[in-house]
Amino acid sequence: MLDPAELYEFSEPRLALDRPVLVQALDGFVDAGGAVRLAREHLLAGPDTEIVATFDVDQLYDYRARRPDMIFASDHWQSYADPKLALYAARDEAGVAFLVLAGPEPDAQWERYVQAVTQIVETLDVRLAIGLNAIPMGVPHTRPINVISHGSRPELVAKSNNWIGTVRVPASLGHLLEYRL
């Protein structure tokens, strides 16, 4: 495997973070109702948000499978929406710093990317990683919304979460990251 540290670069100066929580909110496989996108936009909307690290998106993104948008205005190209995969620091209403991993889910080099994120988690002494997902479910809109909680530490998982049983699903990078961390 190529060196995972070559996939990312820390921004200078790095914020002083006190064992932050990491929220993984990648654009990926499924985002029912845009719930992950909306949550990510809310988390990153604060005035103190800044980039902590950026990833080499050219190594991870398949431009032919997910072509970025460009705007053509009358007689010229006006803009290009270059994909950005980054780790942001933000502050909540109480002033506590947390991290948000945001951008497109990598199309390639998943294991190397997970190792890179693991290195960052260790470097920044992240105490907890939380993944955001929104899966569609064929139920009437009049029924209550279900939340499936899962994690590597049993004390973090709601006891009333036993309704789903065991299922086989397509992998996502966020799920692999949770599994490896």
PDB file of C-alpha atoms in Angstrom:
ATOM      1  CA  MET A   1       0.000   0.000   0.000  1.00  0.00           C
ATOM      2  CA  LEU A   2       1.203   3.499  -0.780  1.00  0.00           C
ATOM      3  CA  ASP A   3       1.831   5.755   2.216  1.00  0.00           C
ATOM      4  CA  PRO A   4      -1.582   6.956   3.538  1.00  0.00           C
ATOM      5  CA  ALA A   5       0.020  10.171   4.847  1.00  0.00           C
ATOM      6  CA  GLU A   6       0.550  11.275   1.248  1.00  0.00           C
ATOM      7  CA  LEU A   7      -3.247  11.485   0.763  1.00  0.00           C
ATOM      8  CA  TYR A   8      -3.732  14.453   3.094  1.00  0.00           C
ATOM      9  CA  GLU A   9      -2.161  17.691   4.186  1.00  0.00           C
ATOM     10  CA  PHE A  10      -2.800  19.601   7.387  1.00  0.00           C
ATOM     11  CA  SER A  11      -3.595  23.292   7.104  1.00  0.00           C
ATOM     12  CA  GLU A  12      -1.506  25.797   9.025  1.00  0.00           C
ATOM     13  CA  PRO A  13      -2.053  26.879  11.697  1.00  0.00           C
ATOM     14  CA  ARG A  14      -3.851  23.893  13.172  1.00  0.00           C
ATOM     15  CA  LEU A  15      -6.519  24.668  15.727  1.00  0.00           C
ATOM     16  CA  ALA A  16      -5.979  23.651  19.320  1.00  0.00           C
ATOM     17  CA  LEU A  17      -8.507  20.825  19.696  1.00  0.00           C
ATOM     18  CA  ASP A  18      -9.250  19.126  23.007  1.00  0.00           C
ATOM     19  CA  ARG A  19     -10.012  15.465  22.203  1.00  0.00           C
ATOM     20  CA  PRO A  20     -12.674  16.417  19.650  1.00  0.00           C
ATOM     21  CA  VAL A  21     -15.577  14.409  18.285  1.00  0.00           C
ATOM     22  CA  LEU A  22     -15.379  13.614  14.569  1.00  0.00           C
ATOM     23  CA  VAL A  23     -18.589  13.669  12.517  1.00  0.00           C
ATOM     24  CA  GLN A  24     -18.297  11.811   9.206  1.00  0.00           C
ATOM     25  CA  ALA A  25     -20.745  13.395   6.748  1.00  0.00           C
ATOM     26  CA  LEU A  26     -19.568  12.350   3.293  1.00  0.00           C
ATOM     27  CA  ASP A  27     -21.619  12.582   0.113  1.00  0.00           C
ATOM     28  CA  GLY A  28     -22.026   9.000  -0.771  1.00  0.00           C
ATOM     29  CA  PHE A  29     -24.027   5.965  -1.618  1.00  0.00           C
ATOM     30  CA  VAL A  30     -27.382   7.005  -0.155  1.00  0.00           C
ATOM     31  CA  ASP A  31     -28.682  10.243   1.330  1.00  0.00           C
ATOM     32  CA  ALA A  32     -32.455   9.922   1.648  1.00  0.00           C
ATOM     33  CA  GLY A  33     -34.132  13.312   1.684  1.00  0.00           C
ATOM     34  CA  GLY A  34     -30.733  15.017   1.632  1.00  0.00           C
ATOM     35  CA  ALA A  35     -30.583  14.492   5.413  1.00  0.00           C
ATOM     36  CA  VAL A  36     -26.792  14.072   5.582  1.00  0.00           C
ATOM     37  CA  ARG A  37     -26.239  17.057   3.277  1.00  0.00           C
ATOM     38  CA  LEU A  38     -28.571  19.240   5.346  1.00  0.00           C
ATOM     39  CA  ALA A  39     -26.948  18.194   8.630  1.00  0.00           C
ATOM     40  CA  ARG A  40     -23.457  18.785   7.213  1.00  0.00           C
ATOM     41  CA  GLU A  41     -24.395  22.236   5.902  1.00  0.00           C
ATOM     42  CA  HIS A  42     -25.804  23.131   9.323  1.00  0.00           C
ATOM     43  CA  LEU A  43     -22.703  21.884  11.150  1.00  0.00           C
ATOM     44  CA  LEU A  44     -20.380  23.852   8.853  1.00  0.00           C
ATOM     45  CA  ALA A  45     -22.435  27.077   8.812  1.00  0.00           C
ATOM     46  CA  GLY A  46     -20.850  28.582  11.923  1.00  0.00           C
ATOM     47  CA  PRO A  47     -18.523  31.584  11.749  1.00  0.00           C
ATOM     48  CA  ASP A  48     -15.531  29.746  13.278  1.00  0.00           C
ATOM     49  CA  THR A  49     -15.427  26.901  10.747  1.00  0.00           C
ATOM     50  CA  GLU A  50     -12.041  26.287   9.168  1.00  0.00           C
ATOM     51  CA  ILE A  51     -10.241  23.587   7.233  1.00  0.00           C
ATOM     52  CA  VAL A  52      -7.945  21.397   9.323  1.00  0.00           C
ATOM     53  CA  ALA A  53      -6.836  19.016   6.565  1.00  0.00           C
ATOM     54  CA  THR A  54      -7.446  18.475   2.870  1.00  0.00           C
ATOM     55  CA  PHE A  55      -7.271  15.247   0.889  1.00  0.00           C
ATOM     56  CA  ASP A  56      -5.792  14.747  -2.575  1.00  0.00           C
ATOM     57  CA  VAL A  57      -9.137  14.336  -4.302  1.00  0.00           C
ATOM     58  CA  ASP A  58      -7.491  13.551  -7.656  1.00  0.00           C
ATOM     59  CA  GLN A  59      -6.318  10.232  -6.215  1.00  0.00           C
ATOM     60  CA  LEU A  60      -9.692   9.341  -4.703  1.00  0.00           C
ATOM     61  CA  TYR A  61     -12.417  10.715  -7.004  1.00  0.00           C
ATOM     62  CA  ASP A  62     -13.713   9.223 -10.272  1.00  0.00           C
ATOM     63  CA  TYR A  63     -14.421  12.287 -12.407  1.00  0.00           C
ATOM     64  CA  ARG A  64     -16.007  10.222 -15.180  1.00  0.00           C
ATOM     65  CA  ALA A  65     -18.516   8.538 -12.857  1.00  0.00           C
ATOM     66  CA  ARG A  66     -19.472  11.762 -11.027  1.00  0.00           C
ATOM     67  CA  ARG A  67     -18.717  14.639 -13.329  1.00  0.00           C
ATOM     68  CA  PRO A  68     -18.475  17.959 -11.470  1.00  0.00           C
ATOM     69  CA  ASP A  69     -20.770  20.774 -12.603  1.00  0.00           C
ATOM     70  CA  MET A  70     -19.560  23.594 -14.821  1.00  0.00           C
ATOM     71  CA  ILE A  71     -21.512  26.696 -15.728  1.00  0.00           C
ATOM     72  CA  PHE A  72     -21.431  27.967 -19.297  1.00  0.00           C
ATOM     73  CA  ALA A  73     -22.696  31.556 -19.515  1.00  0.00           C
ATOM     74  CA  SER A  74     -23.520  32.793 -22.992  1.00  0.00           C
ATOM     75  CA  ASP A  75     -20.021  32.731 -24.517  1.00  0.00           C
ATOM     76  CA  HIS A  76     -17.628  31.499 -21.801  1.00  0.00           C
ATOM     77  CA  TRP A  77     -17.115  29.050 -18.972  1.00  0.00           C
ATOM     78  CA  GLN A  78     -18.088  30.854 -15.795  1.00  0.00           C
ATOM     79  CA  SER A  79     -17.341  28.330 -13.059  1.00  0.00           C
ATOM     80  CA  TYR A  80     -16.252  24.835 -12.163  1.00  0.00           C
ATOM     81  CA  ALA A  81     -17.421  23.034  -8.998  1.00  0.00           C
ATOM     82  CA  ASP A  82     -14.186  21.257  -8.126  1.00  0.00           C
ATOM     83  CA  PRO A  83     -14.714  18.408  -5.671  1.00  0.00           C
ATOM     84  CA  LYS A  84     -13.205  19.034  -2.249  1.00  0.00           C
ATOM     85  CA  LEU A  85     -12.657  16.375   0.402  1.00  0.00           C
ATOM     86  CA  ALA A  86     -11.630  17.959   3.680  1.00  0.00           C
ATOM     87  CA  LEU A  87     -11.666  17.832   7.439  1.00  0.00           C
ATOM     88  CA  TYR A  88     -13.164  20.922   9.023  1.00  0.00           C
ATOM     89  CA  ALA A  89     -13.120  22.212  12.586  1.00  0.00           C
ATOM     90  CA  ALA A  90     -16.231  23.958  13.866  1.00  0.00           C
ATOM     91  CA  ARG A  91     -17.606  25.040  17.215  1.00  0.00           C
ATOM     92  CA  ASP A  92     -20.978  24.252  18.715  1.00  0.00           C
ATOM     93  CA  GLU A  93     -23.163  26.778  20.566  1.00  0.00           C
ATOM     94  CA  ALA A  94     -21.280  26.075  23.794  1.00  0.00           C
ATOM     95  CA  GLY A  95     -17.948  26.843  22.084  1.00  0.00           C
ATOM     96  CA  VAL A  96     -16.773  23.225  22.038  1.00  0.00           C
ATOM     97  CA  ALA A  97     -14.717  22.351  18.966  1.00  0.00           C
ATOM     98  CA  PHE A  98     -15.592  19.322  16.842  1.00  0.00           C
ATOM     99  CA  LEU A  99     -14.497  17.977  13.471  1.00  0.00           C
ATOM    100  CA  VAL A 100     -16.517  17.321  10.309  1.00  0.00           C
ATOM    101  CA  LEU A 101     -15.238  15.070   7.537  1.00  0.00           C
ATOM    102  CA  ALA A 102     -17.005  16.340   4.419  1.00  0.00           C
ATOM    103  CA  GLY A 103     -16.926  15.953   0.673  1.00  0.00           C
ATOM    104  CA  PRO A 104     -17.472  13.181  -1.838  1.00  0.00           C
ATOM    105  CA  GLU A 105     -17.130   9.584  -0.735  1.00  0.00           C
ATOM    106  CA  PRO A 106     -13.882   8.337  -2.303  1.00  0.00           C
ATOM    107  CA  ASP A 107     -14.320   6.097  -5.338  1.00  0.00           C
ATOM    108  CA  ALA A 108     -10.870   4.524  -5.072  1.00  0.00           C
ATOM    109  CA  GLN A 109      -8.210   3.580  -2.518  1.00  0.00           C
ATOM    110  CA  TRP A 110     -10.665   2.935   0.309  1.00  0.00           C
ATOM    111  CA  GLU A 111      -8.211   1.065   2.544  1.00  0.00           C
ATOM    112  CA  ARG A 112      -5.522   3.718   2.075  1.00  0.00           C
ATOM    113  CA  TYR A 113      -8.059   6.483   2.777  1.00  0.00           C
ATOM    114  CA  VAL A 114      -9.256   4.731   5.949  1.00  0.00           C
ATOM    115  CA  GLN A 115      -5.626   4.452   7.079  1.00  0.00           C
ATOM    116  CA  ALA A 116      -5.156   8.176   6.366  1.00  0.00           C
ATOM    117  CA  VAL A 117      -8.241   9.095   8.414  1.00  0.00           C
ATOM    118  CA  THR A 118      -7.053   6.755  11.188  1.00  0.00           C
ATOM    119  CA  GLN A 119      -3.709   8.600  11.262  1.00  0.00           C
ATOM    120  CA  ILE A 120      -5.534  11.927  11.523  1.00  0.00           C
ATOM    121  CA  VAL A 121      -7.793  10.578  14.292  1.00  0.00           C
ATOM    122  CA  GLU A 122      -4.716   9.471  16.251  1.00  0.00           C
ATOM    123  CA  THR A 123      -2.806  12.724  15.605  1.00  0.00           C
ATOM    124  CA  LEU A 124      -5.731  14.903  16.731  1.00  0.00           C
ATOM    125  CA  ASP A 125      -6.627  12.566  19.633  1.00  0.00           C
ATOM    126  CA  VAL A 126     -10.239  12.167  18.471  1.00  0.00           C
ATOM    127  CA  ARG A 127     -12.281  10.622  21.295  1.00  0.00           C
ATOM    128  CA  LEU A 128     -15.374   9.591  19.325  1.00  0.00           C
ATOM    129  CA  ALA A 129     -16.306   9.234  15.650  1.00  0.00           C
ATOM    130  CA  ILE A 130     -19.925   9.565  14.543  1.00  0.00           C
ATOM    131  CA  GLY A 131     -21.179   8.706  11.070  1.00  0.00           C
ATOM    132  CA  LEU A 132     -24.246  10.281   9.481  1.00  0.00           C
ATOM    133  CA  ASN A 133     -26.361   8.205   7.092  1.00  0.00           C
ATOM    134  CA  ALA A 134     -29.875   8.451   5.713  1.00  0.00           C
ATOM    135  CA  ILE A 135     -31.321   5.343   4.114  1.00  0.00           C
ATOM    136  CA  PRO A 136     -34.665   5.236   2.327  1.00  0.00           C
ATOM    137  CA  MET A 137     -37.313   2.982   3.793  1.00  0.00           C
ATOM    138  CA  GLY A 138     -40.597   2.042   2.182  1.00  0.00           C
ATOM    139  CA  VAL A 139     -43.059   3.015   4.898  1.00  0.00           C
ATOM    140  CA  PRO A 140     -46.023   5.386   4.884  1.00  0.00           C
ATOM    141  CA  HIS A 141     -45.152   8.984   5.773  1.00  0.00           C
ATOM    142  CA  THR A 142     -47.623   8.768   8.658  1.00  0.00           C
ATOM    143  CA  ARG A 143     -45.409   6.320  10.555  1.00  0.00           C
ATOM    144  CA  PRO A 144     -42.747   7.446  13.019  1.00  0.00           C
ATOM    145  CA  ILE A 145     -39.191   7.821  11.722  1.00  0.00           C
ATOM    146  CA  ASN A 146     -36.876   5.027  12.828  1.00  0.00           C
ATOM    147  CA  VAL A 147     -33.282   5.628  13.850  1.00  0.00           C
ATOM    148  CA  ILE A 148     -30.843   2.755  13.585  1.00  0.00           C
ATOM    149  CA  SER A 149     -28.034   3.269  16.040  1.00  0.00           C
ATOM    150  CA  HIS A 150     -24.902   1.164  15.773  1.00  0.00           C
ATOM    151  CA  GLY A 151     -21.345   1.347  16.929  1.00  0.00           C
ATOM    152  CA  SER A 152     -18.242  -0.415  18.093  1.00  0.00           C
ATOM    153  CA  ARG A 153     -18.996   0.258  21.773  1.00  0.00           C
ATOM    154  CA  PRO A 154     -22.185  -1.437  23.051  1.00  0.00           C
ATOM    155  CA  GLU A 155     -22.878   1.293  25.638  1.00  0.00           C
ATOM    156  CA  LEU A 156     -23.401   3.792  22.804  1.00  0.00           C
ATOM    157  CA  VAL A 157     -26.134   1.746  21.104  1.00  0.00           C
ATOM    158  CA  ALA A 158     -29.801   2.113  22.063  1.00  0.00           C
ATOM    159  CA  LYS A 159     -31.249  -1.085  23.525  1.00  0.00           C
ATOM    160  CA  SER A 160     -34.453  -0.664  21.488  1.00  0.00           C
ATOM    161  CA  ASN A 161     -32.542  -1.081  18.231  1.00  0.00           C
ATOM    162  CA  ASN A 162     -33.214  -4.806  17.782  1.00  0.00           C
ATOM    163  CA  TRP A 163     -35.941  -4.493  15.132  1.00  0.00           C
ATOM    164  CA  ILE A 164     -33.643  -4.849  12.145  1.00  0.00           C
ATOM    165  CA  GLY A 165     -31.826  -8.135  12.797  1.00  0.00           C
ATOM    166  CA  THR A 166     -28.992  -9.099  10.441  1.00  0.00           C
ATOM    167  CA  VAL A 167     -28.868  -7.857   6.853  1.00  0.00           C
ATOM    168  CA  ARG A 168     -26.346  -7.780   4.011  1.00  0.00           C
ATOM    169  CA  VAL A 169     -25.987  -4.321   2.449  1.00  0.00           C
ATOM    170  CA  PRO A 170     -23.658  -2.685  -0.081  1.00  0.00           C
ATOM    171  CA  ALA A 171     -20.649  -1.168   1.658  1.00  0.00           C
ATOM    172  CA  SER A 172     -20.049   2.542   1.970  1.00  0.00           C
ATOM    173  CA  LEU A 173     -16.798   4.211   2.891  1.00  0.00           C
ATOM    174  CA  GLY A 174     -18.385   5.689   6.008  1.00  0.00           C
ATOM    175  CA  HIS A 175     -19.418   2.235   7.183  1.00  0.00           C
ATOM    176  CA  LEU A 176     -15.938   0.852   6.479  1.00  0.00           C
ATOM    177  CA  LEU A 177     -14.440   3.765   8.413  1.00  0.00           C
ATOM    178  CA  GLU A 178     -16.696   2.991  11.394  1.00  0.00           C
ATOM    179  CA  TYR A 179     -15.752  -0.701  11.174  1.00  0.00           C
ATOM    180  CA  ARG A 180     -12.004   0.004  11.040  1.00  0.00           C
ATOM    181  CA  LEU A 181     -11.978   2.696  13.737  1.00  0.00           C
TER     182      LEU A 181
END
